[in-house]
GROMACS .gro file of N, CA, C and O in nm:
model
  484
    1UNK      N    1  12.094  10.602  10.348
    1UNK     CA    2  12.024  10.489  10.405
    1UNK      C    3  11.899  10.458  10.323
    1UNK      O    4  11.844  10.555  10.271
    2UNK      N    5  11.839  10.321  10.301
    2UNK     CA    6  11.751  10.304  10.240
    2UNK      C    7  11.613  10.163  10.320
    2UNK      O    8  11.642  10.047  10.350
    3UNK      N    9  11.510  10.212  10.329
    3UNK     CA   10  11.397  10.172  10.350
    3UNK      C   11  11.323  10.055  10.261
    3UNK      O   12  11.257  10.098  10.166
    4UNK      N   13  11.326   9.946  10.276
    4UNK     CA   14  11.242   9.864  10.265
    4UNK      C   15  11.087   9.779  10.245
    4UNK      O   16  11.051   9.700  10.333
    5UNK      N   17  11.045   9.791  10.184
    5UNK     CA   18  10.899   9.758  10.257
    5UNK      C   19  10.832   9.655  10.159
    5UNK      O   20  10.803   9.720  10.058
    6UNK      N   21  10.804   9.557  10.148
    6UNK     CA   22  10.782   9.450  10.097
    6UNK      C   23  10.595   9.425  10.077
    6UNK      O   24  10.510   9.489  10.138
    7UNK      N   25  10.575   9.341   9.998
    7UNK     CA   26  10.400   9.314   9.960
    7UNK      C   27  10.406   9.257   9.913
    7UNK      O   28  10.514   9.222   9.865
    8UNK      N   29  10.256   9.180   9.881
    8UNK     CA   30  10.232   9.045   9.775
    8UNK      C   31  10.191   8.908   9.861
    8UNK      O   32  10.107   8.821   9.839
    9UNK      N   33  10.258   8.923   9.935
    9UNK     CA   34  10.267   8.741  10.012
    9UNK      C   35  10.129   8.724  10.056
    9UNK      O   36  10.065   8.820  10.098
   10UNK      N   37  10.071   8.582  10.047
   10UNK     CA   38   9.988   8.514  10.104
   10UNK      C   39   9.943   8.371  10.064
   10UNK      O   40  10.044   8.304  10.042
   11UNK      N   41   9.865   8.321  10.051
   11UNK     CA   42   9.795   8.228  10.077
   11UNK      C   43   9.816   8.103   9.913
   11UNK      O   44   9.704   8.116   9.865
   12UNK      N   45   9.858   8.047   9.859
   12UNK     CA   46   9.839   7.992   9.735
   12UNK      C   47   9.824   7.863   9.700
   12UNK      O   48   9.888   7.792   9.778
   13UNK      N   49   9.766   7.800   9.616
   13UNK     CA   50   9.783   7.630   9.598
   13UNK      C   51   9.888   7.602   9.519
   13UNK      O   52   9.915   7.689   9.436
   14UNK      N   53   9.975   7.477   9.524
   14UNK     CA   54  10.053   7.445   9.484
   14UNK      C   55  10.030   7.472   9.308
   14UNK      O   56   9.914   7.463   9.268
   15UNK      N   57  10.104   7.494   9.241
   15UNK     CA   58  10.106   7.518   9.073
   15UNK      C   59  10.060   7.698   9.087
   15UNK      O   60  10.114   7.774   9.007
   16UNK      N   61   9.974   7.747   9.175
   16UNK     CA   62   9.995   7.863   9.128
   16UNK      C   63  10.124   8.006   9.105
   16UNK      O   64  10.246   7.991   9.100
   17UNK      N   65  10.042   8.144   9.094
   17UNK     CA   66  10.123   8.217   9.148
   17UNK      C   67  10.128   8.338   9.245
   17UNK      O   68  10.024   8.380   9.297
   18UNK      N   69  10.230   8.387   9.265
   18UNK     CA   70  10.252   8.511   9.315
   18UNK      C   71  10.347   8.648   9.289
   18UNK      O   72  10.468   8.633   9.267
   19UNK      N   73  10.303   8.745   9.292
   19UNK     CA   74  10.402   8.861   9.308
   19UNK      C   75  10.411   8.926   9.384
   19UNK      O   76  10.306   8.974   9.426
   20UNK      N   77  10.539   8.969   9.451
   20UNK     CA   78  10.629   8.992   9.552
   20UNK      C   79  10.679   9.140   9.514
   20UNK      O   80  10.779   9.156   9.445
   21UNK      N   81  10.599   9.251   9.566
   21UNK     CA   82  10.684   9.384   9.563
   21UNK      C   83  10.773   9.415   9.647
   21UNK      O   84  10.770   9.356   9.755
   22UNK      N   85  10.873   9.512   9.622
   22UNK     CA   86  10.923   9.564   9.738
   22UNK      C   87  11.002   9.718   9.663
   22UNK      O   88  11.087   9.730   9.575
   23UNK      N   89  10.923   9.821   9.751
   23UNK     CA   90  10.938   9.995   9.740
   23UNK      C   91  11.063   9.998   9.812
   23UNK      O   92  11.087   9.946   9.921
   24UNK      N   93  11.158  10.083   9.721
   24UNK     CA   94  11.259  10.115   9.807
   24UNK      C   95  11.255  10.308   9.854
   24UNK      O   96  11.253  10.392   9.763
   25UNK      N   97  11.254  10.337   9.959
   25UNK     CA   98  11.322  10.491   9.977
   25UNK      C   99  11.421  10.530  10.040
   25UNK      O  100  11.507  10.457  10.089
   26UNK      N  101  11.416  10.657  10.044
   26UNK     CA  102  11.563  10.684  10.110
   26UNK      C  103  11.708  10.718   9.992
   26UNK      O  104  11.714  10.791   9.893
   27UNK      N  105  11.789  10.649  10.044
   27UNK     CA  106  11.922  10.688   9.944
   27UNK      C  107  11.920  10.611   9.803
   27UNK      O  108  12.031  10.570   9.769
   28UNK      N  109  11.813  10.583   9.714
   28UNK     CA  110  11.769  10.516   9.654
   28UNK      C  111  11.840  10.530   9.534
   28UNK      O  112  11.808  10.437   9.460
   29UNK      N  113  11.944  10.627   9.467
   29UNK     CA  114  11.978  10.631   9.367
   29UNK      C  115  12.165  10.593   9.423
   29UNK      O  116  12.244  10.647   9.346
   30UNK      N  117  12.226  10.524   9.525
   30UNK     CA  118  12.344  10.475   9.567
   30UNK      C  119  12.247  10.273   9.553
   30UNK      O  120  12.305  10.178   9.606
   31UNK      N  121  12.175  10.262   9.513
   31UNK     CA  122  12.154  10.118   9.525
   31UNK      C  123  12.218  10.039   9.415
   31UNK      O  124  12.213  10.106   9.311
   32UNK      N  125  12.276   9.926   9.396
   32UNK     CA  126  12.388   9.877   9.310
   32UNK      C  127  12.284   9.763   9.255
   32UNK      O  128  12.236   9.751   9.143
   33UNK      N  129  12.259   9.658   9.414
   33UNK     CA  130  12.212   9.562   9.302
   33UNK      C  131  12.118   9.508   9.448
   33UNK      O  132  12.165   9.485   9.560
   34UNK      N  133  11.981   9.499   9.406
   34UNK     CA  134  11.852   9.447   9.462
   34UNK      C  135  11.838   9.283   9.455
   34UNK      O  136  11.846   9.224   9.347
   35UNK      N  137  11.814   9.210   9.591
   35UNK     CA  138  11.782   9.098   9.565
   35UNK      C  139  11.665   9.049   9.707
   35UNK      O  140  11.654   9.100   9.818
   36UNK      N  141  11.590   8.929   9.646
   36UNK     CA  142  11.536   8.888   9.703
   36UNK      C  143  11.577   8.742   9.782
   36UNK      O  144  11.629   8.653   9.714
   37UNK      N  145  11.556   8.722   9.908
   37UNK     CA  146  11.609   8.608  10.018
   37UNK      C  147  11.515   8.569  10.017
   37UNK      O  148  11.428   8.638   9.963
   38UNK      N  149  11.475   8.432  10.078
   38UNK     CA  150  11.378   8.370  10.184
   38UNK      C  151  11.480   8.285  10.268
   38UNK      O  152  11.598   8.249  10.262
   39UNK      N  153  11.316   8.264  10.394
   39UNK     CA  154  11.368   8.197  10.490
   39UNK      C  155  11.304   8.161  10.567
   39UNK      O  156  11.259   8.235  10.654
   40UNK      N  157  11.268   7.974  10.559
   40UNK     CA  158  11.172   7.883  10.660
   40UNK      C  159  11.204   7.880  10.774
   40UNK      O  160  11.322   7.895  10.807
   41UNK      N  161  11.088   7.856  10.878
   41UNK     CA  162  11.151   7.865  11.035
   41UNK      C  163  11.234   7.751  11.035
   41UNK      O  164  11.228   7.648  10.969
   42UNK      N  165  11.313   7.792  11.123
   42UNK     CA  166  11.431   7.689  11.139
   42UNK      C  167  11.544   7.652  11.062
   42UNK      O  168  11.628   7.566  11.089
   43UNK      N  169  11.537   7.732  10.953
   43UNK     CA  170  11.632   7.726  10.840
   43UNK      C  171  11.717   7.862  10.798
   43UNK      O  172  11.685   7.976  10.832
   44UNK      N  173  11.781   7.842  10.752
   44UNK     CA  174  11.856   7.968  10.711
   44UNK      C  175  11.821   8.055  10.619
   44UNK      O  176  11.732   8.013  10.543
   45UNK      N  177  11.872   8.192  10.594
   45UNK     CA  178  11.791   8.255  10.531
   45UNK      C  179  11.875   8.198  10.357
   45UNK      O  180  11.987   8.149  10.343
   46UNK      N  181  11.773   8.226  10.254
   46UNK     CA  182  11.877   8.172  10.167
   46UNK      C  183  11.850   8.317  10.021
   46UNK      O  184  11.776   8.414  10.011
   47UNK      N  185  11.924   8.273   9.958
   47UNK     CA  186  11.909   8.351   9.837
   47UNK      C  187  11.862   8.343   9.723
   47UNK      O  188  11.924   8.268   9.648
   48UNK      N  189  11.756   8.402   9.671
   48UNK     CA  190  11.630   8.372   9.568
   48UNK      C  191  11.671   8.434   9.408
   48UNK      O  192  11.642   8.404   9.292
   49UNK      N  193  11.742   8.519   9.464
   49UNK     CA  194  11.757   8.596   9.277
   49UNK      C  195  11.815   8.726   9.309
   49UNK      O  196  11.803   8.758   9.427
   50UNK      N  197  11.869   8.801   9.238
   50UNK     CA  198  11.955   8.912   9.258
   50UNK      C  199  11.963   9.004   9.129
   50UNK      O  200  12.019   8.940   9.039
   51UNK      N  201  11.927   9.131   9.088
   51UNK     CA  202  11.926   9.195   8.985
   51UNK      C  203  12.007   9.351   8.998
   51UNK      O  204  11.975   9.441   9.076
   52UNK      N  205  12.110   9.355   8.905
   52UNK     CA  206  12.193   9.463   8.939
   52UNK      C  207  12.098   9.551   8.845
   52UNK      O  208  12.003   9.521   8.773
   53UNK      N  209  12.197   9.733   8.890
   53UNK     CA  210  12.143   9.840   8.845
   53UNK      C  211  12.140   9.842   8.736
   53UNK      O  212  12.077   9.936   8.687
   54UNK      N  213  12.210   9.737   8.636
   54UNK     CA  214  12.154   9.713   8.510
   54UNK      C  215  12.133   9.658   8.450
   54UNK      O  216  12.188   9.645   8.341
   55UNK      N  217  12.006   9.573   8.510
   55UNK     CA  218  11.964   9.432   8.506
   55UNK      C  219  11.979   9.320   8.517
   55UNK      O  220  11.885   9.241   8.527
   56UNK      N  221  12.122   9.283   8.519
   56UNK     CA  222  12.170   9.167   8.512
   56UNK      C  223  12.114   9.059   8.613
   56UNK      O  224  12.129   9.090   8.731
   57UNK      N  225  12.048   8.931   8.586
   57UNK     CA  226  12.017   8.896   8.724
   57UNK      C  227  12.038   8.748   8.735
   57UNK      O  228  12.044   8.689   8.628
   58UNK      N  229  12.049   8.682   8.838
   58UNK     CA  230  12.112   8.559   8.889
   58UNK      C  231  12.014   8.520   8.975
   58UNK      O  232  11.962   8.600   9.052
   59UNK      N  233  11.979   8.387   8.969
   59UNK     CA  234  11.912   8.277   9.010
   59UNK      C  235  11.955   8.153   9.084
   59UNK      O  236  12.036   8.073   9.038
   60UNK      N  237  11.879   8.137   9.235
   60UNK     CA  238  11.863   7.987   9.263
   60UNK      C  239  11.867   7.870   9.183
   60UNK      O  240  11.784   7.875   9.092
   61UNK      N  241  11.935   7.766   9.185
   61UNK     CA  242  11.888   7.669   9.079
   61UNK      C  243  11.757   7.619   9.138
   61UNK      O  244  11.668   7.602   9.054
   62UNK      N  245  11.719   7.587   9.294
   62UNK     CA  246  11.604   7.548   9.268
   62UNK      C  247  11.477   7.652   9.221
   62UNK      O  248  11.370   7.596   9.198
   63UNK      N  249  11.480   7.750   9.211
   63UNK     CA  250  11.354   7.808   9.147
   63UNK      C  251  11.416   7.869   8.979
   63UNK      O  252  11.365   7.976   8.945
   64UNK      N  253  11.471   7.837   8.927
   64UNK     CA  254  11.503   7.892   8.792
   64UNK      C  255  11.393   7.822   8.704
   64UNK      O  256  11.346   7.711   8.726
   65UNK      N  257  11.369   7.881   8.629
   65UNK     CA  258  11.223   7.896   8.521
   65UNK      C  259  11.079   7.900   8.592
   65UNK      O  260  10.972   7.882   8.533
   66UNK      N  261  11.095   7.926   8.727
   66UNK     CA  262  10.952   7.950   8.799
   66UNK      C  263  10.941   8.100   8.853
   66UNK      O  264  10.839   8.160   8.885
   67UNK      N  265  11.095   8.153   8.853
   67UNK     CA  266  11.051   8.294   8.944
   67UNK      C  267  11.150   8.348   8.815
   67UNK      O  268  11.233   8.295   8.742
   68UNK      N  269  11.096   8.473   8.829
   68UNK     CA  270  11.195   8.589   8.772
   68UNK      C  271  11.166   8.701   8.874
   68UNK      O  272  11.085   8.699   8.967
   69UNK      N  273  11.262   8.811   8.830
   69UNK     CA  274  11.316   8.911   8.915
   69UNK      C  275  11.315   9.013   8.840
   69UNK      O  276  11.373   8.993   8.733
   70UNK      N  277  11.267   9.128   8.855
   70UNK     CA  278  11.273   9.245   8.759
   70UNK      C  279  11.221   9.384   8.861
   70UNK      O  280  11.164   9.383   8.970
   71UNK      N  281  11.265   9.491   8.780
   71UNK     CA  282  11.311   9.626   8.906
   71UNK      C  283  11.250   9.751   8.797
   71UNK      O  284  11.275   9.745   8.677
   72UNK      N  285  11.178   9.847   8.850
   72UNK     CA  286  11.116   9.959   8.809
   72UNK      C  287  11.152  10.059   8.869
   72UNK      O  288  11.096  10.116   8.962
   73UNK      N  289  11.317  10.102   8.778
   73UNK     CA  290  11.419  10.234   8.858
   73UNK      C  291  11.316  10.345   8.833
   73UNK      O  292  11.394  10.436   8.807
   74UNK      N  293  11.232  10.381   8.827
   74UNK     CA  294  11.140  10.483   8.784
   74UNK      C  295  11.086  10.512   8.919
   74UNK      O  296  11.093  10.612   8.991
   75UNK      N  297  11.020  10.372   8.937
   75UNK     CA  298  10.933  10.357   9.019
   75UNK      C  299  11.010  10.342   9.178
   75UNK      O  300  10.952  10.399   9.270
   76UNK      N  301  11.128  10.273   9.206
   76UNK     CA  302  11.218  10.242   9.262
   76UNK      C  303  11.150  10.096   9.332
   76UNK      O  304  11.137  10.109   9.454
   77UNK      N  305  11.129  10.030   9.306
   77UNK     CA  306  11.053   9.925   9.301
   77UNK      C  307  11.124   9.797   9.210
   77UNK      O  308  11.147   9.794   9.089
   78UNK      N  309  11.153   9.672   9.334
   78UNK     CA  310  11.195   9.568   9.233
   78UNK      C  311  11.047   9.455   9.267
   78UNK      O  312  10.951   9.489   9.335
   79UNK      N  313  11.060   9.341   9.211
   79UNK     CA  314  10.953   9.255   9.166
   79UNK      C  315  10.996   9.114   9.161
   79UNK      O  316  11.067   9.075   9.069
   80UNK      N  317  10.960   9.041   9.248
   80UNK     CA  318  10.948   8.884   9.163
   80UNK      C  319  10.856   8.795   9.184
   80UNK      O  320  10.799   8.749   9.283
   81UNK      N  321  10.853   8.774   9.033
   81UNK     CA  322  10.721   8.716   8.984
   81UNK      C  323  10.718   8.510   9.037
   81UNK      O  324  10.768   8.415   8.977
   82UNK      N  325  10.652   8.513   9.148
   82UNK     CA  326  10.684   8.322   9.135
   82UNK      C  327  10.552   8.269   9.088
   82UNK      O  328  10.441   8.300   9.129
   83UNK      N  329  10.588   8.179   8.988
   83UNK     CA  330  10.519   8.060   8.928
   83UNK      C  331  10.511   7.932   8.913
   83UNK      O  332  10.614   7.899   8.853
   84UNK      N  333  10.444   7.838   8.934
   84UNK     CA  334  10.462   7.742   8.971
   84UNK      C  335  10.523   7.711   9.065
   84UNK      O  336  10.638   7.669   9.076
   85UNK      N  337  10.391   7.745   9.187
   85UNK     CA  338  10.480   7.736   9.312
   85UNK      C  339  10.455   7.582   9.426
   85UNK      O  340  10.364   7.500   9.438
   86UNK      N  341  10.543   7.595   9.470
   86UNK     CA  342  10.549   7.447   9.513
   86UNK      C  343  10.537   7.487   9.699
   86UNK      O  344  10.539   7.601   9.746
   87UNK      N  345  10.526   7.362   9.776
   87UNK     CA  346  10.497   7.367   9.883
   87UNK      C  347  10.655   7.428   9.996
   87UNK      O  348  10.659   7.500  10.096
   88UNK      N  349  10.754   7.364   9.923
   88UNK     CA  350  10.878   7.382   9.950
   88UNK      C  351  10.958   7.588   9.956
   88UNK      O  352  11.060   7.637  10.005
   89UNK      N  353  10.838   7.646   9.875
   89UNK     CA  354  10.896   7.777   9.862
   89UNK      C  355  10.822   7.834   9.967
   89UNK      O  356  10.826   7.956   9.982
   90UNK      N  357  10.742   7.749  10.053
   90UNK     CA  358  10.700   7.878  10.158
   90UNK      C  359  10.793   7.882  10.261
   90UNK      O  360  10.853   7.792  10.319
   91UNK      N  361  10.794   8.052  10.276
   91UNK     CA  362  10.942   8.078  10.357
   91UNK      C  363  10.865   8.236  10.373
   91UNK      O  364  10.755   8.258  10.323
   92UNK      N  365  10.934   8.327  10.442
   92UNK     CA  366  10.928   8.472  10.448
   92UNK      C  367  11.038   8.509  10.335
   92UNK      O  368  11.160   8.496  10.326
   93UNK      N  369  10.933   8.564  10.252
   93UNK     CA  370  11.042   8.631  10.183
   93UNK      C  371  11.091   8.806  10.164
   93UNK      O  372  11.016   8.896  10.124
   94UNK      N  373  11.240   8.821  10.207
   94UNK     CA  374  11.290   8.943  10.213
   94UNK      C  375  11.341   9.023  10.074
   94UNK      O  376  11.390   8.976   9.971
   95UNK      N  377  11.316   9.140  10.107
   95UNK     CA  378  11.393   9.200   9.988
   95UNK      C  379  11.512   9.248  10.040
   95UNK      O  380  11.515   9.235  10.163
   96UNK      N  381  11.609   9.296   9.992
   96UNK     CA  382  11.727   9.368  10.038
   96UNK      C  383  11.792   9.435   9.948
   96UNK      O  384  11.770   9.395   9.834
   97UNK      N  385  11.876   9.536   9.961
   97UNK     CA  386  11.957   9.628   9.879
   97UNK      C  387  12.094   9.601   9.904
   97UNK      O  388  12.146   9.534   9.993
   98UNK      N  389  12.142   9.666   9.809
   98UNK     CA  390  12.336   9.680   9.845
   98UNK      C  391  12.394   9.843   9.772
   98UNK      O  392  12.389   9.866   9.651
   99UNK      N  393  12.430   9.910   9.841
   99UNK     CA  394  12.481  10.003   9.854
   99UNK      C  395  12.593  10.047   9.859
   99UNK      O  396  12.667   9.998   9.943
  100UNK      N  397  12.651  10.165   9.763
  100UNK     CA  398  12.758  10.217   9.781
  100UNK      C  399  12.737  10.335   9.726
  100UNK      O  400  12.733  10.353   9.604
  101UNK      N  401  12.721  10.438   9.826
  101UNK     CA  402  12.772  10.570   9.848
  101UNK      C  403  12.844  10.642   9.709
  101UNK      O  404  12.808  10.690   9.601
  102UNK      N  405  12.916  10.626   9.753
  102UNK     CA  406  13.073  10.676   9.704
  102UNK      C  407  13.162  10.560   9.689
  102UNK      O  408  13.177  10.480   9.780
  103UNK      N  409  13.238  10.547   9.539
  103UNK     CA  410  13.371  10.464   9.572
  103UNK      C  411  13.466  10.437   9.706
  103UNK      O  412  13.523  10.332   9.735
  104UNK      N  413  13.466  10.525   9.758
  104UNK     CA  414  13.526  10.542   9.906
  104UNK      C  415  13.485  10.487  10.014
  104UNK      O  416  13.545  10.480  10.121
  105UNK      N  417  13.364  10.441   9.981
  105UNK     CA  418  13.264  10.386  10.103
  105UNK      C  419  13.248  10.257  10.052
  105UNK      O  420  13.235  10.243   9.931
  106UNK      N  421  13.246  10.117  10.159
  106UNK     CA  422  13.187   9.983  10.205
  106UNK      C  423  13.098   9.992  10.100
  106UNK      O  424  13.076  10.097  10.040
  107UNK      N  425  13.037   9.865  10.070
  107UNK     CA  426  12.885   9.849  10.016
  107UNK      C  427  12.824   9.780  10.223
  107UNK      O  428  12.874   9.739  10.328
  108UNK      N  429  12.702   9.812  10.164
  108UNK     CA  430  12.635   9.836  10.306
  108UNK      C  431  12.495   9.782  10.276
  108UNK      O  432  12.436   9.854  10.196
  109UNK      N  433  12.444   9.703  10.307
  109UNK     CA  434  12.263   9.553  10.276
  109UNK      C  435  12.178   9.631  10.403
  109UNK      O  436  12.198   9.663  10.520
  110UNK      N  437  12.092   9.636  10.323
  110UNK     CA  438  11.980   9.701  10.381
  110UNK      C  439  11.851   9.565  10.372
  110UNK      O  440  11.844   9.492  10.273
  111UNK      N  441  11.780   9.554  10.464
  111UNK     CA  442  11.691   9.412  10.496
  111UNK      C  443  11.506   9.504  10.486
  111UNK      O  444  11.490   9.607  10.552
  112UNK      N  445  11.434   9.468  10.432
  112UNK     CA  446  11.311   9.457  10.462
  112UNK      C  447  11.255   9.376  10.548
  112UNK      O  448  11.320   9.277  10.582
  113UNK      N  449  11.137   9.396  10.597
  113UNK     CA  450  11.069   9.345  10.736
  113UNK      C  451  11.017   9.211  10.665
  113UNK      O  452  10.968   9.126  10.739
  114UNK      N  453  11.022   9.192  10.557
  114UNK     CA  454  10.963   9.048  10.512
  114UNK      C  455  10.836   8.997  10.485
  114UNK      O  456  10.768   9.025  10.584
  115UNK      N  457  10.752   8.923  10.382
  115UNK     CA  458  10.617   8.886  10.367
  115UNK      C  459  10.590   8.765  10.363
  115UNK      O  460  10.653   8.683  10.296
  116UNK      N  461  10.503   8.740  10.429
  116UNK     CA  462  10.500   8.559  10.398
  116UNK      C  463  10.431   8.513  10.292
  116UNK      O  464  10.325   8.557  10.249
  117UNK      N  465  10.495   8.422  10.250
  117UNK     CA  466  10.419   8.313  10.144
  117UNK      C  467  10.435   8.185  10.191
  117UNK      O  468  10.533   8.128  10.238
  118UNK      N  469  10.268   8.134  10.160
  118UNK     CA  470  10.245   7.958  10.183
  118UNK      C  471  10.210   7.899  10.059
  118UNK      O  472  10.138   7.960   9.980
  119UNK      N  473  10.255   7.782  10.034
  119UNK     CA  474  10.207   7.748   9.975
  119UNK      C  475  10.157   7.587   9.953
  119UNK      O  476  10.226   7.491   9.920
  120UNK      N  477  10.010   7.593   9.981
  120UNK     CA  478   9.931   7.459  10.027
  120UNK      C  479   9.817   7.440   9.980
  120UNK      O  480   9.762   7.542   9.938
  121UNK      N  481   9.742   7.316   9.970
  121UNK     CA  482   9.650   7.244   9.909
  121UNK      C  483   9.563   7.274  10.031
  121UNK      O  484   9.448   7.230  10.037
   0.00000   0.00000   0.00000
């Protein structure tokens, strides 16, 4: 099982930025591929960027060339960096994992409690 815990979020004007941690513990060396969600009230949660255990990573079209996504297996810690941020990206944003055990076993998403980001004039 793996633990969650997210940082970074708060307060920003439009064009700036932010970074978005999130510590993973627990079963931390079964994690496949780390990604980050958001999600405005009333809206669905959606999907921000996604970076497998060996780097590979995939992007929103609406935030591509403003956010990147990057992960510190050392540290067990992934990262994304948003820039140029617009009013439209404030949402709670989650981190989450995906997991598999053993070949034998499901992959299995693990959710963080979430951080907010605004972003306003």
């Amino acid at each position: 099982q793996v633990q969650l815990v997210e940082s970074g979020g708060g307060l920003v004007q439009p064009g700036g930025s932010l970074r978005l941690s999130c510590a993973a513990s627990g079963s931390i060396f079964s994690i496949n591929t780390m990604a980050w969600y958001r999600q405005a009230p009333g809206k669905e949660r959606e999907l921000v960027a996604t970076i497998s255990s060996g780097g590979s990573t995939n992007y929103a079209d609406s935030i591509k060339g403003r956010f990147t996504i990057s992960r510190d297996n050392a540290k067990n810690t992934v990262f994304l960096q948003m820039n140029s941020l617009r009013p439209e990206d404030t949402a709670v944003y989650y981190c989450s994992a995906t997991l598999r055990p053993t070949i034998s076993d499901p992959y299995y998403h693990y959710w963080g409690q979430g951080t907010q980001v605004t972003v306003s004039s």
